[in-house]
Amino acid sequence: MNMQMKKKVLAAALAGFVSLGVGMGAAQGKAAPADRECIAQVALLQSLAQGYFGGTVTAGQLRALGDTGIGTFEGLNGEMIVLDGTIYQALGDGKVVVVPDTEIIPFSNVTFFDKDISVKLSNIADKASLEKVLNRAVQENGANSFYMIKLSGTFKNILVRSERGSKEPYPTLVEALKTQKEITLENVDGTIVGLYCPDYMSSLNSTGWHFHFITADKKFGGHVLGLNLATGEAQFDKTDAFNMNIPTKNNFHELNFNQDLKEDIRIAEQDSVKKN
């Protein structure tokens, strides 16, 4: 590590986190806030799975890293939707508020959105069918890149979940989500913000797609568990750089990442507590 890079890492550490860059943007020494072609990640989904719900960055710091993305808040207090530079919080009852810049964030992925690809959609019966269509675009354009999408459309129905915040000592992610609130919205216009991570990200995040939703009137939203899309358009931002902010707090360094958390993450990402 050269002296210039050491100074950058030290400056980030003094701000409360260490930044590790992977990809062309990092190789060229670009700072994440100035790099539009970068996925910026706060901590790891694997740290969230173990109950690391404490704050890492503020909402104000996150907005300097991107204008579009997903995540959660201190204490796992609801679901995050970042859209057009505004950070929205879907609370435990699914109602959405705009968060102040002082809000604390333990996990997120954001980027500065630039449309690279567009796909028209109609009569998408479920979430698996949507992922199949989106994956065709991914395969055509490079499955080992990152993709952030904004999918605006009319939904016959969409099932979303959110959760109320936990207090310390925090439970694991799976335990915290046992009390998640699920809401089915019918005949609603809105936007899905989604992230695709390639397979090699399995130790740092979930691979494949992760969707959050917000209604067009910005009143309701959450993590997407199911959907039926009447018509819409998915815009893709293909990104080939990745930057991760690592917490410097002692309790983060007490976490054990030498364990298989795939099933916990699958449950957290996909499972509904509703009876079928």
Coordinates of C-alpha atoms in Angstrom, one line a residue:
M1 CA 0.0 0.0 0.0
N2 CA 1.5 3.3 -1.0
M3 CA 1.6 6.4 1.2
Q4 CA -1.3 8.1 -0.6
M5 CA -3.6 5.1 -0.2
K6 CA -2.6 4.8 3.5
K7 CA -3.6 8.4 4.0
K8 CA -7.0 7.7 2.4
V9 CA -7.6 4.6 4.6
L10 CA -6.6 6.6 7.7
A11 CA -8.9 9.4 6.9
A12 CA -11.8 7.0 6.4
A13 CA -11.0 5.2 9.7
L14 CA -11.0 8.6 11.5
A15 CA -14.5 9.1 10.2
G16 CA -15.7 5.9 11.8
F17 CA -15.2 3.3 9.1
V18 CA -12.5 1.8 6.8
S19 CA -13.2 1.7 3.1
L20 CA -12.0 -1.1 0.9
G21 CA -12.3 -0.7 -2.9
V22 CA -12.4 -3.4 -5.6
G23 CA -12.6 -2.7 -9.3
M24 CA -11.4 0.0 -11.7
G25 CA -12.6 2.9 -9.6
A26 CA -10.6 1.7 -6.6
A27 CA -7.6 0.9 -8.7
Q28 CA -7.5 4.4 -10.1
G29 CA -7.7 5.8 -6.6
K30 CA -11.1 7.5 -7.0
A31 CA -13.0 8.4 -3.9
A32 CA -16.4 6.7 -3.8
P33 CA -18.5 10.0 -3.7
A34 CA -17.0 11.1 -7.0
D35 CA -17.3 7.7 -8.7
R36 CA -20.7 7.2 -10.4
E37 CA -19.6 3.7 -11.6
C38 CA -19.3 2.1 -8.2
I39 CA -21.6 0.0 -5.9
A40 CA -20.9 1.4 -2.4
Q41 CA -21.7 -1.1 0.4
V42 CA -21.9 -0.4 4.1
A43 CA -20.7 -3.4 6.2
L44 CA -21.8 -6.9 5.1
L45 CA -25.1 -8.7 4.9
Q46 CA -23.3 -11.4 6.8
S47 CA -22.7 -9.0 9.7
L48 CA -26.4 -8.0 9.7
A49 CA -27.3 -11.7 9.8
Q50 CA -25.3 -12.1 13.0
G51 CA -27.2 -9.2 14.6
Y52 CA -24.8 -6.3 13.9
F53 CA -27.5 -3.7 13.9
G54 CA -25.4 -0.9 15.3
G55 CA -24.7 2.2 13.2
T56 CA -21.8 2.4 10.8
V57 CA -22.5 5.6 8.8
T58 CA -25.1 8.4 8.8
A59 CA -27.7 8.9 6.2
G60 CA -25.9 12.1 5.2
Q61 CA -22.7 10.1 4.6
L62 CA -24.6 7.5 2.6
R63 CA -26.1 10.1 0.3
A64 CA -22.6 11.2 -0.6
L65 CA -22.0 7.6 -1.9
G66 CA -25.1 7.2 -4.1
D67 CA -28.6 8.4 -5.0
T68 CA -30.2 5.0 -5.5
G69 CA -30.2 1.8 -3.4
I70 CA -31.4 -0.3 -0.5
G71 CA -30.5 -1.1 3.1
T72 CA -31.8 -0.8 6.7
F73 CA -31.4 1.3 9.8
E74 CA -30.0 1.2 13.3
G75 CA -31.6 -1.6 15.3
L76 CA -33.1 -3.1 12.1
N77 CA -35.7 -0.4 12.3
G78 CA -37.5 -0.8 8.9
E79 CA -36.5 -1.1 5.3
M80 CA -34.5 1.5 3.3
I81 CA -35.4 2.7 -0.2
V82 CA -33.0 5.2 -1.7
L83 CA -34.5 6.8 -4.8
D84 CA -33.5 9.9 -6.7
G85 CA -31.2 11.1 -3.9
T86 CA -33.8 10.8 -1.1
I87 CA -33.5 8.1 1.7
Y88 CA -36.9 6.7 2.6
Q89 CA -37.7 4.5 5.6
A90 CA -40.5 1.9 5.5
L91 CA -41.4 1.7 9.2
G92 CA -42.7 -1.4 11.0
D93 CA -46.2 -0.9 9.7
G94 CA -45.1 -0.3 6.1
K95 CA -45.6 3.5 6.2
V96 CA -42.8 5.5 4.7
V97 CA -41.0 8.6 6.0
V98 CA -38.0 10.6 4.8
V99 CA -35.1 10.1 7.1
P100 CA -32.9 13.0 8.4
D101 CA -29.2 13.0 7.6
T102 CA -28.4 12.1 11.2
E103 CA -30.1 8.7 10.9
I104 CA -27.7 5.8 11.6
I105 CA -27.2 3.0 9.1
P106 CA -25.7 -0.5 9.7
F107 CA -26.0 -1.9 6.2
S108 CA -26.8 -0.6 2.7
N109 CA -25.9 -0.7 -1.0
V110 CA -26.1 2.5 -3.1
T111 CA -24.8 3.9 -6.4
F112 CA -25.2 7.0 -8.5
F113 CA -27.8 5.7 -11.0
D114 CA -27.1 6.0 -14.8
K115 CA -29.4 4.1 -17.1
D116 CA -27.5 1.6 -19.3
I117 CA -30.2 -0.9 -20.2
S118 CA -34.0 -0.7 -20.4
V119 CA -36.5 -3.6 -20.5
K120 CA -40.3 -3.3 -21.0
L121 CA -42.3 -5.7 -18.8
S122 CA -45.9 -6.9 -18.8
N123 CA -48.0 -9.6 -17.2
I124 CA -45.3 -10.8 -14.8
A125 CA -47.1 -13.2 -12.5
D126 CA -44.7 -13.6 -9.6
K127 CA -41.3 -12.7 -8.2
A128 CA -39.6 -15.7 -9.8
S129 CA -40.9 -14.8 -13.2
L130 CA -39.6 -11.2 -12.8
E131 CA -36.1 -12.5 -11.8
K132 CA -36.1 -14.8 -14.9
V133 CA -36.7 -11.8 -17.2
L134 CA -34.1 -9.6 -15.4
N135 CA -31.6 -12.4 -15.5
R136 CA -31.8 -12.6 -19.3
A137 CA -30.6 -9.0 -19.4
V138 CA -27.9 -9.8 -16.9
Q139 CA -26.7 -12.8 -18.9
E140 CA -26.7 -10.7 -22.1
N141 CA -24.7 -7.9 -20.6
G142 CA -22.3 -9.7 -18.2
A143 CA -23.3 -11.9 -15.2
N144 CA -20.2 -11.0 -13.3
S145 CA -21.1 -7.3 -13.1
F146 CA -23.3 -5.6 -10.5
Y147 CA -26.7 -4.2 -11.5
M148 CA -28.9 -1.7 -9.8
I149 CA -32.4 -1.4 -11.2
K150 CA -35.3 1.0 -10.9
L151 CA -38.5 -0.8 -12.0
S152 CA -41.5 1.6 -12.2
G153 CA -44.9 0.1 -13.0
T154 CA -48.4 -0.9 -12.1
F155 CA -48.8 -3.9 -9.8
K156 CA -51.9 -6.0 -9.6
N157 CA -50.5 -6.8 -6.1
I158 CA -47.2 -6.7 -4.3
L159 CA -46.3 -8.3 -0.9
V160 CA -43.9 -6.3 1.2
R161 CA -42.5 -6.7 4.7
S162 CA -40.9 -4.4 7.2
E163 CA -39.9 -4.7 10.8
R164 CA -39.8 -2.6 14.0
G165 CA -36.4 -1.8 15.5
S166 CA -34.8 -4.1 18.1
K167 CA -33.0 -3.0 21.3
E168 CA -29.5 -4.1 22.4
P169 CA -28.5 -6.8 22.9
Y170 CA -29.6 -7.3 19.4
P171 CA -31.0 -10.7 18.2
T172 CA -29.9 -12.3 14.9
L173 CA -31.5 -11.2 11.7
V174 CA -33.7 -14.4 11.5
E175 CA -34.9 -13.9 15.1
A176 CA -35.6 -10.2 14.5
L177 CA -37.7 -11.0 11.4
K178 CA -40.0 -13.4 13.2
T179 CA -42.2 -10.5 14.1
Q180 CA -42.0 -8.8 10.7
K181 CA -45.1 -7.0 9.4
E182 CA -46.3 -8.1 6.0
I183 CA -48.6 -6.0 3.8
T184 CA -50.3 -6.8 0.5
L185 CA -50.9 -3.7 -1.7
E186 CA -53.3 -4.1 -4.6
N187 CA -53.7 -2.2 -7.8
V188 CA -50.8 0.1 -6.9
D189 CA -48.3 2.2 -8.9
G190 CA -44.7 2.3 -7.5
T191 CA -41.1 1.6 -8.0
I192 CA -38.9 -1.4 -7.1
V193 CA -35.3 -0.5 -6.4
G194 CA -33.3 -3.7 -6.8
L195 CA -29.7 -4.9 -6.6
Y196 CA -28.1 -7.8 -8.4
C197 CA -24.8 -9.2 -6.9
P198 CA -22.8 -11.7 -8.9
D199 CA -22.0 -15.2 -7.5
Y200 CA -18.5 -14.2 -6.2
M201 CA -20.2 -11.9 -3.6
S202 CA -21.6 -14.8 -1.6
S203 CA -19.3 -14.0 1.4
L204 CA -20.2 -10.3 1.5
N205 CA -23.8 -10.1 0.5
S206 CA -26.6 -12.1 -1.0
T207 CA -26.1 -13.2 -4.6
G208 CA -28.8 -12.6 -7.2
W209 CA -31.6 -10.1 -6.7
H210 CA -32.7 -8.1 -3.6
F211 CA -35.8 -5.9 -4.1
H212 CA -37.3 -3.1 -2.1
F213 CA -40.5 -1.2 -3.1
I214 CA -42.0 2.2 -2.6
T215 CA -45.4 3.4 -3.8
A216 CA -45.6 6.2 -6.3
D217 CA -47.1 8.5 -3.6
K218 CA -44.2 7.6 -1.3
K219 CA -46.6 6.5 1.5
F220 CA -45.9 2.7 1.7
G221 CA -43.1 0.3 1.1
G222 CA -40.8 -2.4 2.2
H223 CA -38.8 -5.5 1.3
V224 CA -40.4 -7.4 -1.6
L225 CA -41.6 -11.0 -0.9
G226 CA -44.0 -11.4 -3.8
L227 CA -45.6 -9.6 -6.7
N228 CA -47.8 -9.6 -9.7
L229 CA -46.8 -6.9 -12.2
A230 CA -49.3 -5.7 -14.8
T231 CA -46.9 -3.4 -16.8
G232 CA -43.7 -1.5 -16.2
E233 CA -40.2 -0.8 -17.3
A234 CA -36.9 -1.9 -15.6
Q235 CA -34.0 0.5 -16.0
F236 CA -30.6 -1.1 -15.3
D237 CA -27.4 0.6 -14.2
K238 CA -24.5 -1.8 -14.9
T239 CA -21.6 -1.3 -12.6
D240 CA -18.1 -2.8 -12.6
A241 CA -16.6 -1.4 -9.4
F242 CA -17.3 -2.2 -5.7
N243 CA -16.4 -0.3 -2.5
M244 CA -17.1 -1.6 1.0
N245 CA -17.1 0.4 4.2
I246 CA -15.9 -1.7 7.2
P247 CA -16.9 -0.7 10.7
T248 CA -14.0 -0.1 13.1
K249 CA -16.0 -0.7 16.3
N250 CA -14.8 -3.5 18.5
N251 CA -18.0 -5.5 18.5
F252 CA -17.8 -5.8 14.7
H253 CA -14.4 -7.4 15.0
E254 CA -15.8 -9.9 17.4
L255 CA -18.1 -11.3 14.7
N256 CA -17.4 -14.8 13.3
F257 CA -17.4 -14.8 9.5
N258 CA -16.0 -18.3 9.3
Q259 CA -19.4 -19.9 9.3
D260 CA -22.1 -20.7 6.7
L261 CA -24.8 -18.1 6.9
K262 CA -26.4 -18.9 3.5
E263 CA -29.6 -20.4 5.0
D264 CA -30.1 -17.5 7.5
I265 CA -29.8 -15.1 4.6
R266 CA -32.1 -17.1 2.4
I267 CA -34.8 -17.1 5.1
A268 CA -34.3 -13.3 5.7
E269 CA -34.5 -12.5 2.0
Q270 CA -37.3 -14.8 0.8
D271 CA -39.5 -16.2 3.5
S272 CA -42.9 -15.0 4.4
V273 CA -44.4 -15.6 7.9
K274 CA -47.9 -15.8 6.3
K275 CA -49.5 -19.2 5.8
N276 CA -49.9 -20.2 2.2

